[in-house]
GROMACS .gro file of C-alpha atoms in nm:
model
  232
    1MET     CA    1   1.490   1.600   0.598
    2ALA     CA    2   1.271   1.400   0.816
    3GLU     CA    3   1.222   1.464   1.148
    4GLY     CA    4   1.513   1.251   1.381
    5GLY     CA    5   1.743   1.282   1.124
    6ALA     CA    6   1.694   1.056   0.863
    7THR     CA    7   1.651   1.135   0.534
    8MET     CA    8   1.386   1.029   0.272
    9ARG     CA    9   1.664   1.029   0.015
   10GLY     CA   10   1.841   0.745  -0.156
   11GLU     CA   11   2.129   0.667  -0.430
   12GLU     CA   12   1.941   0.636  -0.757
   13GLU     CA   13   2.115   0.416  -0.938
   14ALA     CA   14   2.160   0.436  -1.330
   15ASP     CA   15   1.882   0.219  -1.420
   16GLY     CA   16   1.628   0.470  -1.163
   17THR     CA   17   1.606   0.230  -0.873
   18ALA     CA   18   1.686   0.278  -0.583
   19GLY     CA   19   1.978   0.054  -0.331
   20PRO     CA   20   1.871  -0.139  -0.068
   21TRP     CA   21   1.743   0.048   0.221
   22ALA     CA   22   1.857   0.018   0.534
   23PRO     CA   23   1.624  -0.088   0.883
   24GLY     CA   24   1.528   0.267   1.004
   25ALA     CA   25   1.526   0.415   0.651
   26GLN     CA   26   1.215   0.703   0.599
   27ILE     CA   27   1.042   0.669   0.229
   28LEU     CA   28   0.757   0.723   0.071
   29TRP     CA   29   0.481   0.464  -0.057
   30ARG     CA   30   0.282   0.586  -0.232
   31TYR     CA   31  -0.019   0.521  -0.561
   32ARG     CA   32  -0.106   0.675  -0.914
   33GLU     CA   33  -0.412   0.733  -0.927
   34ASN     CA   34  -0.599   0.557  -1.147
   35GLY     CA   35  -0.638   0.616  -1.512
   36GLY     CA   36  -0.372   0.883  -1.505
   37ALA     CA   37  -0.006   0.970  -1.372
   38ARG     CA   38  -0.055   1.210  -1.122
   39ILE     CA   39   0.037   1.070  -0.712
   40HIS     CA   40  -0.261   1.039  -0.536
   41ILE     CA   41  -0.175   0.863  -0.211
   42ALA     CA   42   0.146   0.902   0.012
   43ARG     CA   43   0.236   0.729   0.307
   44PRO     CA   44   0.643   0.800   0.468
   45VAL     CA   45   0.673   0.475   0.659
   46THR     CA   46   0.988   0.345   0.796
   47VAL     CA   47   1.237   0.027   0.656
   48VAL     CA   48   1.214  -0.288   0.844
   49ARG     CA   49   1.380  -0.497   0.568
   50ASP     CA   50   1.507  -0.459   0.211
   51ASP     CA   51   1.636  -0.722   0.057
   52PRO     CA   52   1.603  -0.947  -0.285
   53GLU     CA   53   1.322  -1.112  -0.127
   54LEU     CA   54   1.143  -0.883   0.077
   55LEU     CA   55   1.091  -0.500   0.116
   56ALA     CA   56   0.902  -0.460   0.466
   57VAL     CA   57   0.772  -0.098   0.600
   58TRP     CA   58   0.625   0.038   0.907
   59MET     CA   59   0.312   0.305   0.887
   60ALA     CA   60   0.277   0.438   1.231
   61PRO     CA   61   0.010   0.563   1.364
   62GLY     CA   62  -0.042   0.917   1.372
   63THR     CA   63   0.162   0.926   0.975
   64GLU     CA   64   0.067   1.194   0.769
   65CYS     CA   65  -0.055   1.104   0.463
   66VAL     CA   66  -0.174   1.272   0.124
   67LYS     CA   67  -0.515   1.125   0.005
   68PRO     CA   68  -0.735   1.143  -0.284
   69VAL     CA   69  -1.049   1.356  -0.210
   70LEU     CA   70  -1.375   1.489  -0.429
   71ALA     CA   71  -1.293   1.841  -0.531
   72ASP     CA   72  -1.467   1.963  -0.295
   73GLY     CA   73  -1.314   1.794  -0.023
   74THR     CA   74  -1.539   1.551   0.038
   75PRO     CA   75  -1.379   1.211   0.158
   76VAL     CA   76  -1.374   0.964  -0.082
   77HIS     CA   77  -1.573   0.691   0.054
   78ARG     CA   78  -1.902   0.917   0.153
   79GLU     CA   79  -1.951   0.960  -0.257
   80PRO     CA   80  -2.198   0.680  -0.392
   81LEU     CA   81  -2.025   0.402  -0.554
   82GLY     CA   82  -2.214   0.521  -0.942
   83THR     CA   83  -2.006   0.839  -0.897
   84ARG     CA   84  -1.736   0.754  -0.688
   85TYR     CA   85  -1.504   0.755  -0.984
   86THR     CA   86  -1.680   1.031  -1.200
   87LYS     CA   87  -1.707   1.334  -0.961
   88PRO     CA   88  -1.375   1.584  -0.975
   89ARG     CA   89  -1.095   1.488  -0.748
   90ALA     CA   90  -0.807   1.659  -0.574
   91VAL     CA   91  -0.553   1.567  -0.254
   92GLY     CA   92  -0.578   1.645   0.092
   93ARG     CA   93  -0.355   1.567   0.390
   94GLY     CA   94  -0.463   1.378   0.706
   95ARG     CA   95  -0.349   1.186   0.986
   96TRP     CA   96  -0.342   0.774   0.975
   97LEU     CA   97  -0.591   0.736   1.258
   98GLY     CA   98  -0.608   0.383   1.454
   99THR     CA   99  -0.292   0.156   1.486
  100GLY     CA  100  -0.019   0.119   1.206
  101VAL     CA  101   0.034  -0.094   0.908
  102LEU     CA  102   0.323  -0.300   0.824
  103LYS     CA  103   0.323  -0.330   0.442
  104LEU     CA  104   0.513  -0.620   0.271
  105ALA     CA  105   0.617  -0.661  -0.067
  106ARG     CA  106   0.775  -0.900  -0.218
  107PRO     CA  107   0.956  -0.795  -0.577
  108GLY     CA  108   0.799  -0.838  -0.907
  109GLU     CA  109   0.485  -0.952  -0.704
  110PRO     CA  110   0.158  -0.743  -0.822
  111TRP     CA  111  -0.051  -0.744  -0.424
  112SER     CA  112   0.118  -0.673  -0.106
  113VAL     CA  113   0.069  -0.783   0.210
  114TRP     CA  114  -0.081  -0.557   0.481
  115LEU     CA  115  -0.125  -0.618   0.848
  116PHE     CA  116  -0.337  -0.453   1.106
  117TRP     CA  117  -0.378  -0.533   1.421
  118ASP     CA  118  -0.624  -0.352   1.740
  119PRO     CA  119  -0.517  -0.131   1.988
  120GLY     CA  120  -0.300  -0.338   2.311
  121TRP     CA  121  -0.116  -0.502   1.939
  122ARG     CA  122  -0.396  -0.798   1.924
  123PHE     CA  123  -0.375  -0.933   1.566
  124ARG     CA  124  -0.637  -0.807   1.347
  125ASN     CA  125  -0.588  -0.960   0.999
  126TRP     CA  126  -0.372  -0.957   0.680
  127TYR     CA  127  -0.490  -0.752   0.368
  128VAL     CA  128  -0.385  -0.841   0.080
  129ASN     CA  129  -0.391  -0.533  -0.139
  130LEU     CA  130  -0.370  -0.654  -0.519
  131GLU     CA  131  -0.158  -0.347  -0.720
  132GLU     CA  132   0.097  -0.319  -0.967
  133PRO     CA  133   0.446  -0.424  -0.892
  134LEU     CA  134   0.603  -0.162  -0.633
  135ALA     CA  135   0.872  -0.010  -0.861
  136ARG     CA  136   1.112   0.173  -0.641
  137TRP     CA  137   1.303   0.502  -0.702
  138ALA     CA  138   1.544   0.733  -0.452
  139GLY     CA  139   1.270   0.844  -0.229
  140GLY     CA  140   1.049   0.520  -0.232
  141VAL     CA  141   0.812   0.322  -0.410
  142ASP     CA  142   0.523   0.332  -0.657
  143SER     CA  143   0.255   0.128  -0.743
  144GLU     CA  144  -0.121   0.155  -0.859
  145ASP     CA  145  -0.393  -0.025  -0.662
  146HIS     CA  146  -0.628  -0.206  -0.838
  147PHE     CA  147  -0.908  -0.173  -0.620
  148LEU     CA  148  -0.960  -0.579  -0.552
  149ASP     CA  149  -0.861  -0.701  -0.193
  150ILE     CA  150  -0.839  -1.022  -0.007
  151SER     CA  151  -0.939  -1.030   0.398
  152VAL     CA  152  -0.733  -1.295   0.530
  153ARG     CA  153  -0.795  -1.385   0.895
  154PRO     CA  154  -0.626  -1.520   1.196
  155ASP     CA  155  -0.789  -1.848   1.171
  156ARG     CA  156  -0.689  -1.860   0.820
  157SER     CA  157  -1.020  -1.820   0.635
  158TRP     CA  158  -1.026  -1.584   0.352
  159SER     CA  159  -1.284  -1.355   0.174
  160TRP     CA  160  -1.247  -1.126  -0.082
  161LEU     CA  161  -1.302  -0.723  -0.124
  162ASP     CA  162  -1.417  -0.420  -0.261
  163GLU     CA  163  -1.555  -0.690  -0.559
  164ASP     CA  164  -1.852  -0.380  -0.605
  165GLU     CA  165  -1.583  -0.126  -0.658
  166PHE     CA  166  -1.376  -0.320  -0.853
  167ALA     CA  167  -1.705  -0.418  -1.135
  168GLN     CA  168  -1.778  -0.008  -1.142
  169ALA     CA  169  -1.396   0.002  -1.203
  170ARG     CA  170  -1.496  -0.138  -1.486
  171ARG     CA  171  -1.783   0.011  -1.591
  172ASP     CA  172  -1.612   0.356  -1.530
  173GLY     CA  173  -1.325   0.259  -1.764
  174LEU     CA  174  -1.032   0.294  -1.551
  175VAL     CA  175  -1.053  -0.096  -1.552
  176ASP     CA  176  -1.047  -0.231  -1.969
  177SER     CA  177  -1.115  -0.629  -2.009
  178ALA     CA  178  -0.698  -0.732  -1.998
  179LEU     CA  179  -0.644  -0.513  -1.709
  180ALA     CA  180  -0.931  -0.709  -1.543
  181GLY     CA  181  -0.788  -1.067  -1.657
  182ARG     CA  182  -0.451  -0.973  -1.505
  183VAL     CA  183  -0.626  -0.858  -1.140
  184ARG     CA  184  -0.819  -1.153  -1.119
  185GLU     CA  185  -0.497  -1.423  -1.187
  186ALA     CA  186  -0.289  -1.245  -0.924
  187GLY     CA  187  -0.612  -1.253  -0.709
  188ARG     CA  188  -0.628  -1.624  -0.764
  189ALA     CA  189  -0.202  -1.639  -0.739
  190ALA     CA  190  -0.240  -1.475  -0.374
  191VAL     CA  191  -0.507  -1.717  -0.286
  192ALA     CA  192  -0.306  -2.003  -0.396
  193VAL     CA  193  -0.035  -1.871  -0.180
  194ILE     CA  194  -0.308  -1.831   0.147
  195GLU     CA  195  -0.455  -2.169   0.089
  196ALA     CA  196  -0.121  -2.328   0.130
  197TRP     CA  197  -0.036  -2.096   0.382
  198GLY     CA  198   0.308  -1.946   0.245
  199THR     CA  199   0.519  -1.647   0.304
  200PRO     CA  200   0.474  -1.421   0.433
  201PHE     CA  201   0.172  -1.528   0.590
  202ALA     CA  202   0.298  -1.850   0.799
  203ASP     CA  203   0.602  -1.642   0.860
  204GLY     CA  204   0.535  -1.502   1.184
  205TRP     CA  205   0.534  -1.114   1.068
  206GLU     CA  206   0.198  -1.079   1.298
  207ASN     CA  207   0.463  -1.103   1.595
  208TRP     CA  208   0.646  -0.813   1.480
  209ARG     CA  209   0.676  -0.511   1.681
  210PRO     CA  210   0.805  -0.170   1.561
  211ASP     CA  211   1.168   0.002   1.655
  212PRO     CA  212   1.085   0.195   2.021
  213SER     CA  213   1.352   0.484   1.899
  214TRP     CA  214   1.151   0.533   1.581
  215THR     CA  215   1.082   0.858   1.479
  216VAL     CA  216   0.686   0.926   1.265
  217PRO     CA  217   0.876   1.031   0.941
  218SER     CA  218   0.753   1.340   0.812
  219LEU     CA  219   0.586   1.415   0.492
  220PRO     CA  220   0.851   1.562   0.282
  221ARG     CA  221   0.732   1.870   0.072
  222ASP     CA  222   0.796   1.738  -0.221
  223TRP     CA  223   0.574   1.449  -0.175
  224ASP     CA  224   0.460   1.418  -0.549
  225ARG     CA  225   0.816   1.467  -0.684
  226THR     CA  226   0.856   1.266  -0.987
  227PRO     CA  227   1.139   1.042  -1.027
  228ALA     CA  228   1.410   1.106  -1.236
  229HIS     CA  229   1.391   0.729  -1.435
  230ALA     CA  230   1.046   0.844  -1.514
  231SER     CA  231   1.052   1.149  -1.595
  232SER     CA  232   1.430   1.141  -1.863
   0.00000   0.00000   0.00000
């Protein structure tokens, strides 16, 4: 049971998906490790909107999260790129620092769009995270990150991010040629949406604010549990 009495459970349907979550529901937004089945990122979030067109969630400042670390506890980003994806890893816990993040995902789309603010709700940028389309389950959504990202600034200009990480992941065998092609295709499709200033960029989400009554979700003990449909 999460703080404030909200639950991170839903009714799991026969096909393994979860029914729509009401605004204020607390769920998990998770990522599998690349090239494996283990969950290595888990972030408790609060549902803003959930319907056939969009899932929107809020990750509040101070949220306790699970993140990958090297086996000796070293943060991944401190490891040189050449060995970053080949050294043994573990998972650690930490708090989301800074301002919160609004995450938006359309069903079946191979990316999600995150909104970042500076202190005082000064909008900073949109961030397009290229990834597997979200898979829903009773406790939240799962995906796998594809390394390559896009930053979109308030003036509508954009740029690629983490191309060096994407290239290293290819060299280390975490992204094969077929997947690389799909990721590049998804990136081009996302850029087309950006340049046309389509959804969600044109929808005014930068002016959204969280409900002040929402509590910060707790990280559940079974944050890494396997969804029923994945284990059957």
